[in-house]
Each structure stands twice: as C-alpha cells, then as structure tokens.
Amino acid sequence: MPLRSMTGFGLADRGGAERGARLRVELRSVNSRYLEVKIRQPFNVGVEHGLRKQLEARLGRGRVDLAVRLEGGSFDEAADPLAALGVEGGIEGERVSQVLAGLAALEAKGRDAGVALSPPTTLDLLKFVSASARNSGAAEAPTPPEFLTAVVDEALAGLTAMREREGAALTAELGRLYDELEAQVAGLRESLEGEGERLMIQHRERLAELLGGADVAAEAIDGERVAAEVAVLIQRGDVSEELARIASHLEQARGVLAAEASVGQGKTLDFLGQELLREVTTIGSKITSHRGSALVIAAKRTIERLREQIQNVE
C-alpha cells in the first residue's frame, strides 16, 4: 500500500422516514504535525467524546474537522409530536399545557369584561411557545439516533479512501523527485572527477601569472610545494562522505515509499529531507567548479519540492 495523505474529504447522510429528520455528517482533513480533531455537533458532550474516540481510532495525523448536522426534526421517538412540525426549542408538553391554560383564562376574563378576543392560530401558538422556550433556556439537546456511529463510519470510509488516493499520487510524485535528485547527485559526482588535476593546472597558471609580473622564471616554481598545497585543497574539498550519506538517505527514503502505509512516515521523510538538504549545502560550500555549483543549486530546488510534498504525508 502506498503512503497516505493527510488531505481528504468524506460525506454521509441518512434520513428517518418516520419523522422526516435527516442526519448529515461531513469530514475534512488537512496536514498538521499531530492529530487535531475539531467537532461540531448538536448533541451532548458525551456524544462528542465518543465521536472523538471514533476518529482517533482510525486517523493518525492531520487536522480533522467533523460537522454533524440534524436537519428537519428529531430522531427521538419519545420527543414531543410537535417537533415533527419543525418547531425548534425543545418544546415540552407541560409548557404547551400551561400556555393553553393561560389562553383559556384570558378568554374567560375577556368574556367577563364583555370583550371578544380573537383566538390565536395554531401557528401563532407554536411560534410563541418555541420563542418562550428558547428565551427561558429550556431548550434541550436532541437525542442522537442509534445509527450515528454508522453514518460517521461511512463518512470516515470516504475520507480515508480519498487520503489513500492522494497518498498514491504523492508516492508517485515523490518517487519521481527522488529519481531526479539521484540523477543530479550522479552528475555532481561526475563533475568532480579529475578535480585534483584541474586544481593543479589552475594553481600553476595562477602562480605563473603572478610570478611573471614579478619577472620570476617559471622554473623557479616549486612543483612539490604546489602539489602539497593542491593536496590540502583537495582534502578540504573532499565530498565523498557527503555523497555516501546522500546515497544512504535516498535508499532509506525509497524504503519508506515501498513500505506499508503507517503513521509517522511523513515525519521520517521530512527528517531525511532535512538531512539531504544539509549534505547538499555542505557539498556546495566545498566545491569550486561552476558545473558542480549549478548542480548543487538544482539539487536544492529538487529537495525543496520534495519537502513541500512530504508535508502532506501522514
């Protein structure tokens, strides 16, 4: 299985035929250093705790946003039948009875006073009771449906499927970039062949130029001293250890790409990317050839592209 991305989206919903209610679950995830879960849901705190555990059991890294919406009513079989009318506010039968009793008393007082009162419509009554329930803080959290966990699982399946598809694309792109970097390092190694001879010729020519201005014969140049100085320069500019470490890092990175997807692979690849950049930067500070310097710049660009893609790996 290829790598898993931290980018994904999942959506699931289910309706209740009896009451016209519908449960809608939406999941989104993006890259993050750790697992960060943000939940928005209309039920109680205990439900949120269960949803968090459900997500943490399936996901390892990333910022995950879970939105649970209840549309069109309630799934609570014991809820007041008036909720089927779409009235919000957690209306209780006792509250409705109190309002009806109050209307009856008001009507009786009107008759006693010889005043004809216009009775409110059913809709007026429902609006009043709903508003008074909200203002009094009497609203209660709705009861979650029994299939809440199943719907969240369905959205999770969609999210993880997308993360796996994105991960497959990331695996292919990272493999291509590692190939590109390997080719650049091979070109760099090739550009350093004959570096000692080039430095020897360069220093002899430079010395001859300097000594020529001072009317000193070329034969007076101590060849052994020049060779010793060039040897010191070659030793300082030796990058064989850096090249060996780069080869090792590339091998380990390819091993991660070939392994089963698991949490923490992104952090491993990110560390290897940092080390690759460090080794290439060290090589750039040691070499003196123009071609080698150009290859170092190109390799740095490739590593930056690698690290940018790696930020999305779980």
PDB file of C-alpha atoms in Angstrom:
ATOM      1  CA  MET A   1       0.000   0.000   0.000  1.00  0.00           C
ATOM      2  CA  PRO A   2       1.417   3.449  -0.857  1.00  0.00           C
ATOM      3  CA  LEU A   3       1.702   6.386   1.507  1.00  0.00           C
ATOM      4  CA  ARG A   4      -1.372   8.030   2.991  1.00  0.00           C
ATOM      5  CA  SER A   5      -2.021  11.715   2.548  1.00  0.00           C
ATOM      6  CA  MET A   6      -3.464  13.924   5.263  1.00  0.00           C
ATOM      7  CA  THR A   7      -5.777  15.622   2.757  1.00  0.00           C
ATOM      8  CA  GLY A   8      -9.245  14.104   2.496  1.00  0.00           C
ATOM      9  CA  PHE A   9     -12.993  14.620   2.488  1.00  0.00           C
ATOM     10  CA  GLY A  10     -15.887  12.376   3.457  1.00  0.00           C
ATOM     11  CA  LEU A  11     -19.652  12.866   3.418  1.00  0.00           C
ATOM     12  CA  ALA A  12     -22.530  10.665   4.558  1.00  0.00           C
ATOM     13  CA  ASP A  13     -26.164  11.157   5.482  1.00  0.00           C
ATOM     14  CA  ARG A  14     -29.179   9.124   6.489  1.00  0.00           C
ATOM     15  CA  GLY A  15     -32.809  10.016   6.917  1.00  0.00           C
ATOM     16  CA  GLY A  16     -35.573   8.934   9.264  1.00  0.00           C
ATOM     17  CA  ALA A  17     -38.765   8.180   7.369  1.00  0.00           C
ATOM     18  CA  GLU A  18     -40.963   8.383  10.435  1.00  0.00           C
ATOM     19  CA  ARG A  19     -40.258  11.999  11.338  1.00  0.00           C
ATOM     20  CA  GLY A  20     -38.699  13.459   8.198  1.00  0.00           C
ATOM     21  CA  ALA A  21     -35.429  14.123  10.050  1.00  0.00           C
ATOM     22  CA  ARG A  22     -32.045  13.735   8.350  1.00  0.00           C
ATOM     23  CA  LEU A  23     -28.575  13.267   9.807  1.00  0.00           C
ATOM     24  CA  ARG A  24     -25.697  14.702   7.769  1.00  0.00           C
ATOM     25  CA  VAL A  25     -22.024  14.052   8.581  1.00  0.00           C
ATOM     26  CA  GLU A  26     -19.155  15.889   6.882  1.00  0.00           C
ATOM     27  CA  LEU A  27     -15.447  15.218   7.445  1.00  0.00           C
ATOM     28  CA  ARG A  28     -12.473  17.256   6.206  1.00  0.00           C
ATOM     29  CA  SER A  29      -8.783  16.804   6.912  1.00  0.00           C
ATOM     30  CA  VAL A  30      -5.617  18.733   6.032  1.00  0.00           C
ATOM     31  CA  ASN A  31      -1.969  18.401   7.009  1.00  0.00           C
ATOM     32  CA  SER A  32      -0.814  19.044  10.565  1.00  0.00           C
ATOM     33  CA  ARG A  33       2.095  17.956  12.740  1.00  0.00           C
ATOM     34  CA  TYR A  34      -0.196  15.998  15.039  1.00  0.00           C
ATOM     35  CA  LEU A  35      -3.788  14.777  15.118  1.00  0.00           C
ATOM     36  CA  GLU A  36      -6.088  17.733  15.811  1.00  0.00           C
ATOM     37  CA  VAL A  37      -9.812  16.978  15.923  1.00  0.00           C
ATOM     38  CA  LYS A  38     -12.466  19.686  15.866  1.00  0.00           C
ATOM     39  CA  ILE A  39     -16.094  18.576  16.263  1.00  0.00           C
ATOM     40  CA  ARG A  40     -19.330  20.469  15.737  1.00  0.00           C
ATOM     41  CA  GLN A  41     -22.439  18.505  16.715  1.00  0.00           C
ATOM     42  CA  PRO A  42     -25.891  19.271  18.174  1.00  0.00           C
ATOM     43  CA  PHE A  43     -25.901  16.526  20.799  1.00  0.00           C
ATOM     44  CA  ASN A  44     -24.441  16.351  24.289  1.00  0.00           C
ATOM     45  CA  VAL A  45     -20.835  16.302  25.461  1.00  0.00           C
ATOM     46  CA  GLY A  46     -20.837  12.534  25.933  1.00  0.00           C
ATOM     47  CA  VAL A  47     -21.665  12.054  22.262  1.00  0.00           C
ATOM     48  CA  GLU A  48     -18.777  14.334  21.291  1.00  0.00           C
ATOM     49  CA  HIS A  49     -16.388  12.287  23.426  1.00  0.00           C
ATOM     50  CA  GLY A  50     -17.479   9.111  21.656  1.00  0.00           C
ATOM     51  CA  LEU A  51     -17.084  10.714  18.224  1.00  0.00           C
ATOM     52  CA  ARG A  52     -13.578  11.886  19.107  1.00  0.00           C
ATOM     53  CA  LYS A  53     -12.543   8.373  20.141  1.00  0.00           C
ATOM     54  CA  GLN A  54     -14.045   7.013  16.925  1.00  0.00           C
ATOM     55  CA  LEU A  55     -11.929   9.386  14.810  1.00  0.00           C
ATOM     56  CA  GLU A  56      -8.745   8.864  16.796  1.00  0.00           C
ATOM     57  CA  ALA A  57      -9.028   5.106  16.299  1.00  0.00           C
ATOM     58  CA  ARG A  58      -8.911   5.496  12.500  1.00  0.00           C
ATOM     59  CA  LEU A  59      -6.680   8.529  11.902  1.00  0.00           C
ATOM     60  CA  GLY A  60      -3.079   9.166  12.906  1.00  0.00           C
ATOM     61  CA  ARG A  61      -2.167  12.711  11.860  1.00  0.00           C
ATOM     62  CA  GLY A  62      -3.801  15.779  10.398  1.00  0.00           C
ATOM     63  CA  ARG A  63      -6.264  18.479  11.320  1.00  0.00           C
ATOM     64  CA  VAL A  64      -9.710  16.902  11.119  1.00  0.00           C
ATOM     65  CA  ASP A  65     -12.989  18.831  11.123  1.00  0.00           C
ATOM     66  CA  LEU A  66     -16.158  16.837  11.823  1.00  0.00           C
ATOM     67  CA  ALA A  67     -19.529  18.523  11.313  1.00  0.00           C
ATOM     68  CA  VAL A  68     -22.709  16.684  12.324  1.00  0.00           C
ATOM     69  CA  ARG A  69     -25.978  18.360  11.389  1.00  0.00           C
ATOM     70  CA  LEU A  70     -29.520  17.363  12.258  1.00  0.00           C
ATOM     71  CA  GLU A  71     -31.978  18.568   9.638  1.00  0.00           C
ATOM     72  CA  GLY A  72     -35.775  18.519   9.589  1.00  0.00           C
ATOM     73  CA  GLY A  73     -36.637  17.453  13.121  1.00  0.00           C
ATOM     74  CA  SER A  74     -35.653  14.866  15.722  1.00  0.00           C
ATOM     75  CA  PHE A  75     -34.879  11.154  15.783  1.00  0.00           C
ATOM     76  CA  ASP A  76     -36.031  10.857  19.382  1.00  0.00           C
ATOM     77  CA  GLU A  77     -39.061   8.526  19.444  1.00  0.00           C
ATOM     78  CA  ALA A  78     -40.004   9.914  22.848  1.00  0.00           C
ATOM     79  CA  ALA A  79     -39.889  13.528  21.652  1.00  0.00           C
ATOM     80  CA  ASP A  80     -42.970  15.735  21.655  1.00  0.00           C
ATOM     81  CA  PRO A  81     -45.014  15.177  18.452  1.00  0.00           C
ATOM     82  CA  LEU A  82     -44.972  18.915  17.859  1.00  0.00           C
ATOM     83  CA  ALA A  83     -41.285  18.598  16.899  1.00  0.00           C
ATOM     84  CA  ALA A  84     -42.447  16.974  13.649  1.00  0.00           C
ATOM     85  CA  LEU A  85     -43.776  20.394  12.657  1.00  0.00           C
ATOM     86  CA  GLY A  86     -40.231  21.696  12.529  1.00  0.00           C
ATOM     87  CA  VAL A  87     -40.520  23.820  15.652  1.00  0.00           C
ATOM     88  CA  GLU A  88     -37.203  24.236  17.439  1.00  0.00           C
ATOM     89  CA  GLY A  89     -36.560  24.924  21.081  1.00  0.00           C
ATOM     90  CA  GLY A  90     -37.219  21.620  22.811  1.00  0.00           C
ATOM     91  CA  ILE A  91     -40.927  22.164  23.405  1.00  0.00           C
ATOM     92  CA  GLU A  92     -42.318  20.217  26.356  1.00  0.00           C
ATOM     93  CA  GLY A  93     -45.895  19.042  26.727  1.00  0.00           C
ATOM     94  CA  GLU A  94     -46.128  20.685  30.130  1.00  0.00           C
ATOM     95  CA  ARG A  95     -45.174  24.052  28.676  1.00  0.00           C
ATOM     96  CA  VAL A  96     -47.818  23.739  25.942  1.00  0.00           C
ATOM     97  CA  SER A  97     -50.426  22.846  28.560  1.00  0.00           C
ATOM     98  CA  GLN A  98     -49.512  25.920  30.582  1.00  0.00           C
ATOM     99  CA  VAL A  99     -49.861  28.198  27.563  1.00  0.00           C
ATOM    100  CA  LEU A 100     -53.253  26.674  26.624  1.00  0.00           C
ATOM    101  CA  ALA A 101     -54.469  27.097  30.187  1.00  0.00           C
ATOM    102  CA  GLY A 102     -53.349  30.712  30.120  1.00  0.00           C
ATOM    103  CA  LEU A 103     -55.230  31.340  26.859  1.00  0.00           C
ATOM    104  CA  ALA A 104     -58.380  29.791  28.328  1.00  0.00           C
ATOM    105  CA  ALA A 105     -58.137  32.029  31.394  1.00  0.00           C
ATOM    106  CA  LEU A 106     -57.568  35.073  29.210  1.00  0.00           C
ATOM    107  CA  GLU A 107     -60.576  34.219  27.075  1.00  0.00           C
ATOM    108  CA  ALA A 108     -62.730  33.812  30.200  1.00  0.00           C
ATOM    109  CA  LYS A 109     -61.663  37.216  31.508  1.00  0.00           C
ATOM    110  CA  GLY A 110     -62.482  38.712  28.148  1.00  0.00           C
ATOM    111  CA  ARG A 111     -66.000  37.265  28.271  1.00  0.00           C
ATOM    112  CA  ASP A 112     -66.479  38.563  31.783  1.00  0.00           C
ATOM    113  CA  ALA A 113     -65.451  42.006  30.608  1.00  0.00           C
ATOM    114  CA  GLY A 114     -67.639  41.789  27.526  1.00  0.00           C
ATOM    115  CA  VAL A 115     -64.621  41.863  25.200  1.00  0.00           C
ATOM    116  CA  ALA A 116     -64.414  39.473  22.259  1.00  0.00           C
ATOM    117  CA  LEU A 117     -60.863  38.244  21.907  1.00  0.00           C
ATOM    118  CA  SER A 118     -59.596  36.857  18.633  1.00  0.00           C
ATOM    119  CA  PRO A 119     -58.177  33.377  19.283  1.00  0.00           C
ATOM    120  CA  PRO A 120     -54.588  32.758  18.096  1.00  0.00           C
ATOM    121  CA  THR A 121     -53.942  30.371  15.251  1.00  0.00           C
ATOM    122  CA  THR A 122     -52.101  27.113  15.823  1.00  0.00           C
ATOM    123  CA  LEU A 123     -49.039  28.559  14.079  1.00  0.00           C
ATOM    124  CA  ASP A 124     -49.116  31.636  16.335  1.00  0.00           C
ATOM    125  CA  LEU A 125     -49.263  29.372  19.360  1.00  0.00           C
ATOM    126  CA  LEU A 126     -46.348  27.234  18.203  1.00  0.00           C
ATOM    127  CA  LYS A 127     -44.204  30.290  17.451  1.00  0.00           C
ATOM    128  CA  PHE A 128     -44.920  31.757  20.876  1.00  0.00           C
ATOM    129  CA  VAL A 129     -44.160  28.560  22.768  1.00  0.00           C
ATOM    130  CA  SER A 130     -40.981  27.966  20.780  1.00  0.00           C
ATOM    131  CA  ALA A 131     -39.711  31.508  21.357  1.00  0.00           C
ATOM    132  CA  SER A 132     -40.520  31.437  25.052  1.00  0.00           C
ATOM    133  CA  ALA A 133     -38.762  28.082  25.436  1.00  0.00           C
ATOM    134  CA  ARG A 134     -35.616  29.474  23.815  1.00  0.00           C
ATOM    135  CA  ASN A 135     -35.696  32.666  25.866  1.00  0.00           C
ATOM    136  CA  SER A 136     -36.134  30.740  29.090  1.00  0.00           C
ATOM    137  CA  GLY A 137     -33.219  28.448  28.302  1.00  0.00           C
ATOM    138  CA  ALA A 138     -35.497  25.422  28.371  1.00  0.00           C
ATOM    139  CA  ALA A 139     -34.090  24.019  25.127  1.00  0.00           C
ATOM    140  CA  GLU A 140     -32.521  20.608  25.497  1.00  0.00           C
ATOM    141  CA  ALA A 141     -30.004  18.834  23.281  1.00  0.00           C
ATOM    142  CA  PRO A 142     -31.671  16.431  20.855  1.00  0.00           C
ATOM    143  CA  THR A 143     -31.225  12.710  21.275  1.00  0.00           C
ATOM    144  CA  PRO A 144     -28.722  11.228  18.785  1.00  0.00           C
ATOM    145  CA  PRO A 145     -30.039   8.481  16.507  1.00  0.00           C
ATOM    146  CA  GLU A 146     -28.838   4.927  17.033  1.00  0.00           C
ATOM    147  CA  PHE A 147     -27.142   4.923  13.627  1.00  0.00           C
ATOM    148  CA  LEU A 148     -24.949   7.987  14.336  1.00  0.00           C
ATOM    149  CA  THR A 149     -21.815   5.850  14.685  1.00  0.00           C
ATOM    150  CA  ALA A 150     -22.579   4.014  11.435  1.00  0.00           C
ATOM    151  CA  VAL A 151     -23.030   7.261   9.496  1.00  0.00           C
ATOM    152  CA  VAL A 152     -19.761   8.656  10.895  1.00  0.00           C
ATOM    153  CA  ASP A 153     -18.051   5.396   9.899  1.00  0.00           C
ATOM    154  CA  GLU A 154     -19.403   5.829   6.374  1.00  0.00           C
ATOM    155  CA  ALA A 155     -18.004   9.379   6.183  1.00  0.00           C
ATOM    156  CA  LEU A 156     -14.717   8.104   7.636  1.00  0.00           C
ATOM    157  CA  ALA A 157     -14.532   5.460   4.911  1.00  0.00           C
ATOM    158  CA  GLY A 158     -14.896   8.174   2.277  1.00  0.00           C
ATOM    159  CA  LEU A 159     -12.272  10.321   3.986  1.00  0.00           C
ATOM    160  CA  THR A 160      -9.712   7.516   4.294  1.00  0.00           C
ATOM    161  CA  ALA A 161     -10.339   6.389   0.700  1.00  0.00           C
ATOM    162  CA  MET A 162      -9.530   9.886  -0.536  1.00  0.00           C
ATOM    163  CA  ARG A 163      -6.460  10.075   1.708  1.00  0.00           C
ATOM    164  CA  GLU A 164      -5.248   6.800   0.180  1.00  0.00           C
ATOM    165  CA  ARG A 165      -5.831   8.040  -3.382  1.00  0.00           C
ATOM    166  CA  GLU A 166      -3.978  11.248  -2.580  1.00  0.00           C
ATOM    167  CA  GLY A 167      -1.250   9.154  -0.955  1.00  0.00           C
ATOM    168  CA  ALA A 168      -0.826   7.057  -4.105  1.00  0.00           C
ATOM    169  CA  ALA A 169      -0.350  10.232  -6.149  1.00  0.00           C
ATOM    170  CA  LEU A 170       2.126  11.525  -3.552  1.00  0.00           C
ATOM    171  CA  THR A 171       4.085   8.266  -3.690  1.00  0.00           C
ATOM    172  CA  ALA A 172       4.449   8.524  -7.470  1.00  0.00           C
ATOM    173  CA  GLU A 173       5.465  12.196  -7.322  1.00  0.00           C
ATOM    174  CA  LEU A 174       7.982  11.649  -4.528  1.00  0.00           C
ATOM    175  CA  GLY A 175       9.477   8.691  -6.397  1.00  0.00           C
ATOM    176  CA  ARG A 176       9.909  10.892  -9.470  1.00  0.00           C
ATOM    177  CA  LEU A 177      11.572  13.644  -7.436  1.00  0.00           C
ATOM    178  CA  TYR A 178      13.925  11.193  -5.732  1.00  0.00           C
ATOM    179  CA  ASP A 179      14.915   9.916  -9.203  1.00  0.00           C
ATOM    180  CA  GLU A 180      15.563  13.493 -10.275  1.00  0.00           C
ATOM    181  CA  LEU A 181      17.692  14.167  -7.202  1.00  0.00           C
ATOM    182  CA  GLU A 182      19.628  10.946  -7.687  1.00  0.00           C
ATOM    183  CA  ALA A 183      20.422  11.946 -11.278  1.00  0.00           C
ATOM    184  CA  GLN A 184      21.608  15.374 -10.115  1.00  0.00           C
ATOM    185  CA  VAL A 185      23.853  13.804  -7.470  1.00  0.00           C
ATOM    186  CA  ALA A 186      25.269  11.425 -10.095  1.00  0.00           C
ATOM    187  CA  GLY A 187      26.017  14.438 -12.304  1.00  0.00           C
ATOM    188  CA  LEU A 188      27.641  16.147  -9.345  1.00  0.00           C
ATOM    189  CA  ARG A 189      29.830  13.108  -8.680  1.00  0.00           C
ATOM    190  CA  GLU A 190      30.814  13.032 -12.353  1.00  0.00           C
ATOM    191  CA  SER A 191      31.662  16.741 -12.345  1.00  0.00           C
ATOM    192  CA  LEU A 192      34.151  16.168  -9.517  1.00  0.00           C
ATOM    193  CA  GLU A 193      36.182  13.587 -11.452  1.00  0.00           C
ATOM    194  CA  GLY A 194      39.623  14.980 -12.284  1.00  0.00           C
ATOM    195  CA  GLU A 195      39.139  17.782  -9.746  1.00  0.00           C
ATOM    196  CA  GLY A 196      42.714  17.341  -8.460  1.00  0.00           C
ATOM    197  CA  GLU A 197      44.237  17.724 -11.919  1.00  0.00           C
ATOM    198  CA  ARG A 198      42.068  20.747 -12.626  1.00  0.00           C
ATOM    199  CA  LEU A 199      43.135  22.424  -9.378  1.00  0.00           C
ATOM    200  CA  MET A 200      46.810  21.660 -10.117  1.00  0.00           C
ATOM    201  CA  ILE A 201      46.614  23.270 -13.564  1.00  0.00           C
ATOM    202  CA  GLN A 202      44.621  26.212 -12.221  1.00  0.00           C
ATOM    203  CA  HIS A 203      47.146  26.938  -9.459  1.00  0.00           C
ATOM    204  CA  ARG A 204      50.159  26.558 -11.744  1.00  0.00           C
ATOM    205  CA  GLU A 205      48.642  29.005 -14.215  1.00  0.00           C
ATOM    206  CA  ARG A 206      47.807  31.433 -11.432  1.00  0.00           C
ATOM    207  CA  LEU A 207      51.309  31.219  -9.973  1.00  0.00           C
ATOM    208  CA  ALA A 208      52.879  31.645 -13.392  1.00  0.00           C
ATOM    209  CA  GLU A 209      50.732  34.734 -13.935  1.00  0.00           C
ATOM    210  CA  LEU A 210      51.702  36.228 -10.595  1.00  0.00           C
ATOM    211  CA  LEU A 211      55.366  35.372 -10.875  1.00  0.00           C
ATOM    212  CA  GLY A 212      55.519  36.519 -14.460  1.00  0.00           C
ATOM    213  CA  GLY A 213      54.629  40.010 -13.335  1.00  0.00           C
ATOM    214  CA  ALA A 214      57.473  39.807 -10.880  1.00  0.00           C
ATOM    215  CA  ASP A 215      59.995  38.659 -13.533  1.00  0.00           C
ATOM    216  CA  VAL A 216      60.424  35.261 -11.875  1.00  0.00           C
ATOM    217  CA  ALA A 217      61.086  32.304 -14.169  1.00  0.00           C
ATOM    218  CA  ALA A 218      58.510  29.552 -14.289  1.00  0.00           C
ATOM    219  CA  GLU A 219      61.266  27.055 -13.466  1.00  0.00           C
ATOM    220  CA  ALA A 220      61.604  28.680 -10.092  1.00  0.00           C
ATOM    221  CA  ILE A 221      58.163  27.405  -9.072  1.00  0.00           C
ATOM    222  CA  ASP A 222      58.498  24.590  -6.590  1.00  0.00           C
ATOM    223  CA  GLY A 223      56.361  21.819  -8.098  1.00  0.00           C
ATOM    224  CA  GLU A 224      56.328  19.802  -4.911  1.00  0.00           C
ATOM    225  CA  ARG A 225      55.114  22.769  -2.874  1.00  0.00           C
ATOM    226  CA  VAL A 226      52.342  23.422  -5.394  1.00  0.00           C
ATOM    227  CA  ALA A 227      51.337  19.752  -5.286  1.00  0.00           C
ATOM    228  CA  ALA A 228      51.246  19.860  -1.463  1.00  0.00           C
ATOM    229  CA  GLU A 229      49.038  22.951  -1.471  1.00  0.00           C
ATOM    230  CA  VAL A 230      46.724  21.397  -4.055  1.00  0.00           C
ATOM    231  CA  ALA A 231      46.533  18.236  -1.946  1.00  0.00           C
ATOM    232  CA  VAL A 232      45.406  20.322   1.040  1.00  0.00           C
ATOM    233  CA  LEU A 233      42.732  21.992  -1.114  1.00  0.00           C
ATOM    234  CA  ILE A 234      41.557  18.629  -2.424  1.00  0.00           C
ATOM    235  CA  GLN A 235      41.351  17.271   1.105  1.00  0.00           C
ATOM    236  CA  ARG A 236      39.298  20.253   2.234  1.00  0.00           C
ATOM    237  CA  GLY A 237      37.034  19.887  -0.772  1.00  0.00           C
ATOM    238  CA  ASP A 238      36.570  16.133  -0.446  1.00  0.00           C
ATOM    239  CA  VAL A 239      32.827  15.377  -0.559  1.00  0.00           C
ATOM    240  CA  SER A 240      32.959  11.587  -0.711  1.00  0.00           C
ATOM    241  CA  GLU A 241      31.430  11.271   2.782  1.00  0.00           C
ATOM    242  CA  GLU A 242      28.588  13.635   1.898  1.00  0.00           C
ATOM    243  CA  LEU A 243      27.871  11.728  -1.315  1.00  0.00           C
ATOM    244  CA  ALA A 244      27.832   8.439   0.593  1.00  0.00           C
ATOM    245  CA  ARG A 245      25.368   9.834   3.145  1.00  0.00           C
ATOM    246  CA  ILE A 246      23.149  11.197   0.364  1.00  0.00           C
ATOM    247  CA  ALA A 247      23.057   7.740  -1.216  1.00  0.00           C
ATOM    248  CA  SER A 248      22.092   6.259   2.162  1.00  0.00           C
ATOM    249  CA  HIS A 249      19.325   8.830   2.719  1.00  0.00           C
ATOM    250  CA  LEU A 250      17.894   8.195  -0.742  1.00  0.00           C
ATOM    251  CA  GLU A 251      17.878   4.454  -0.109  1.00  0.00           C
ATOM    252  CA  GLN A 252      16.038   4.922   3.194  1.00  0.00           C
ATOM    253  CA  ALA A 253      13.500   7.270   1.585  1.00  0.00           C
ATOM    254  CA  ARG A 254      12.760   4.711  -1.135  1.00  0.00           C
ATOM    255  CA  GLY A 255      12.321   2.126   1.595  1.00  0.00           C
ATOM    256  CA  VAL A 256       9.635   4.299   3.212  1.00  0.00           C
ATOM    257  CA  LEU A 257       7.847   4.665  -0.135  1.00  0.00           C
ATOM    258  CA  ALA A 258       7.871   0.885  -0.623  1.00  0.00           C
ATOM    259  CA  ALA A 259       6.673   0.060   2.923  1.00  0.00           C
ATOM    260  CA  GLU A 260       3.100  -0.388   4.115  1.00  0.00           C
ATOM    261  CA  ALA A 261       1.376   2.894   4.902  1.00  0.00           C
ATOM    262  CA  SER A 262       1.691   3.805   8.590  1.00  0.00           C
ATOM    263  CA  VAL A 263       1.519   6.824  10.852  1.00  0.00           C
ATOM    264  CA  GLY A 264       4.821   8.707  11.100  1.00  0.00           C
ATOM    265  CA  GLN A 265       6.117   8.103   7.583  1.00  0.00           C
ATOM    266  CA  GLY A 266       5.724  11.801   6.829  1.00  0.00           C
ATOM    267  CA  LYS A 267       7.938  12.711   9.794  1.00  0.00           C
ATOM    268  CA  THR A 268      10.564  10.183   8.686  1.00  0.00           C
ATOM    269  CA  LEU A 269      10.618  11.562   5.140  1.00  0.00           C
ATOM    270  CA  ASP A 270      10.727  15.119   6.464  1.00  0.00           C
ATOM    271  CA  PHE A 271      13.783  14.286   8.569  1.00  0.00           C
ATOM    272  CA  LEU A 272      15.503  12.660   5.596  1.00  0.00           C
ATOM    273  CA  GLY A 273      14.694  15.737   3.520  1.00  0.00           C
ATOM    274  CA  GLN A 274      16.384  17.964   6.104  1.00  0.00           C
ATOM    275  CA  GLU A 275      19.460  15.739   6.062  1.00  0.00           C
ATOM    276  CA  LEU A 276      19.595  15.690   2.261  1.00  0.00           C
ATOM    277  CA  LEU A 277      19.486  19.476   2.178  1.00  0.00           C
ATOM    278  CA  ARG A 278      22.219  19.692   4.793  1.00  0.00           C
ATOM    279  CA  GLU A 279      24.543  17.348   2.871  1.00  0.00           C
ATOM    280  CA  VAL A 280      23.976  19.112  -0.455  1.00  0.00           C
ATOM    281  CA  THR A 281      24.587  22.505   1.185  1.00  0.00           C
ATOM    282  CA  THR A 282      27.854  21.194   2.637  1.00  0.00           C
ATOM    283  CA  ILE A 283      28.930  19.989  -0.801  1.00  0.00           C
ATOM    284  CA  GLY A 284      28.128  23.411  -2.246  1.00  0.00           C
ATOM    285  CA  SER A 285      30.405  25.079   0.303  1.00  0.00           C
ATOM    286  CA  LYS A 286      33.316  22.772  -0.598  1.00  0.00           C
ATOM    287  CA  ILE A 287      33.385  22.521  -4.370  1.00  0.00           C
ATOM    288  CA  THR A 288      34.735  25.203  -6.719  1.00  0.00           C
ATOM    289  CA  SER A 289      33.685  24.088 -10.194  1.00  0.00           C
ATOM    290  CA  HIS A 290      30.959  26.077 -11.962  1.00  0.00           C
ATOM    291  CA  ARG A 291      29.177  22.966 -13.210  1.00  0.00           C
ATOM    292  CA  GLY A 292      29.177  21.435  -9.747  1.00  0.00           C
ATOM    293  CA  SER A 293      27.789  24.628  -8.230  1.00  0.00           C
ATOM    294  CA  ALA A 294      24.985  24.695 -10.804  1.00  0.00           C
ATOM    295  CA  LEU A 295      24.103  21.083  -9.977  1.00  0.00           C
ATOM    296  CA  VAL A 296      24.060  21.889  -6.252  1.00  0.00           C
ATOM    297  CA  ILE A 297      21.574  24.712  -6.864  1.00  0.00           C
ATOM    298  CA  ALA A 298      19.382  22.395  -8.947  1.00  0.00           C
ATOM    299  CA  ALA A 299      19.556  19.681  -6.267  1.00  0.00           C
ATOM    300  CA  LYS A 300      18.497  22.175  -3.586  1.00  0.00           C
ATOM    301  CA  ARG A 301      15.468  23.142  -5.649  1.00  0.00           C
ATOM    302  CA  THR A 302      14.509  19.482  -6.018  1.00  0.00           C
ATOM    303  CA  ILE A 303      14.851  18.893  -2.267  1.00  0.00           C
ATOM    304  CA  GLU A 304      12.626  21.895  -1.530  1.00  0.00           C
ATOM    305  CA  ARG A 305       9.980  20.456  -3.847  1.00  0.00           C
ATOM    306  CA  LEU A 306      10.336  17.118  -2.065  1.00  0.00           C
ATOM    307  CA  ARG A 307       9.868  18.677   1.349  1.00  0.00           C
ATOM    308  CA  GLU A 308       6.824  20.603   0.185  1.00  0.00           C
ATOM    309  CA  GLN A 309       5.142  17.377  -0.968  1.00  0.00           C
ATOM    310  CA  ILE A 310       6.212  15.499   2.171  1.00  0.00           C
ATOM    311  CA  GLN A 311       4.241  17.955   4.346  1.00  0.00           C
ATOM    312  CA  ASN A 312       1.061  16.167   3.185  1.00  0.00           C
ATOM    313  CA  VAL A 313       2.220  12.650   4.120  1.00  0.00           C
ATOM    314  CA  GLU A 314       0.639  11.182   7.266  1.00  0.00           C
TER     315      GLU A 314
END
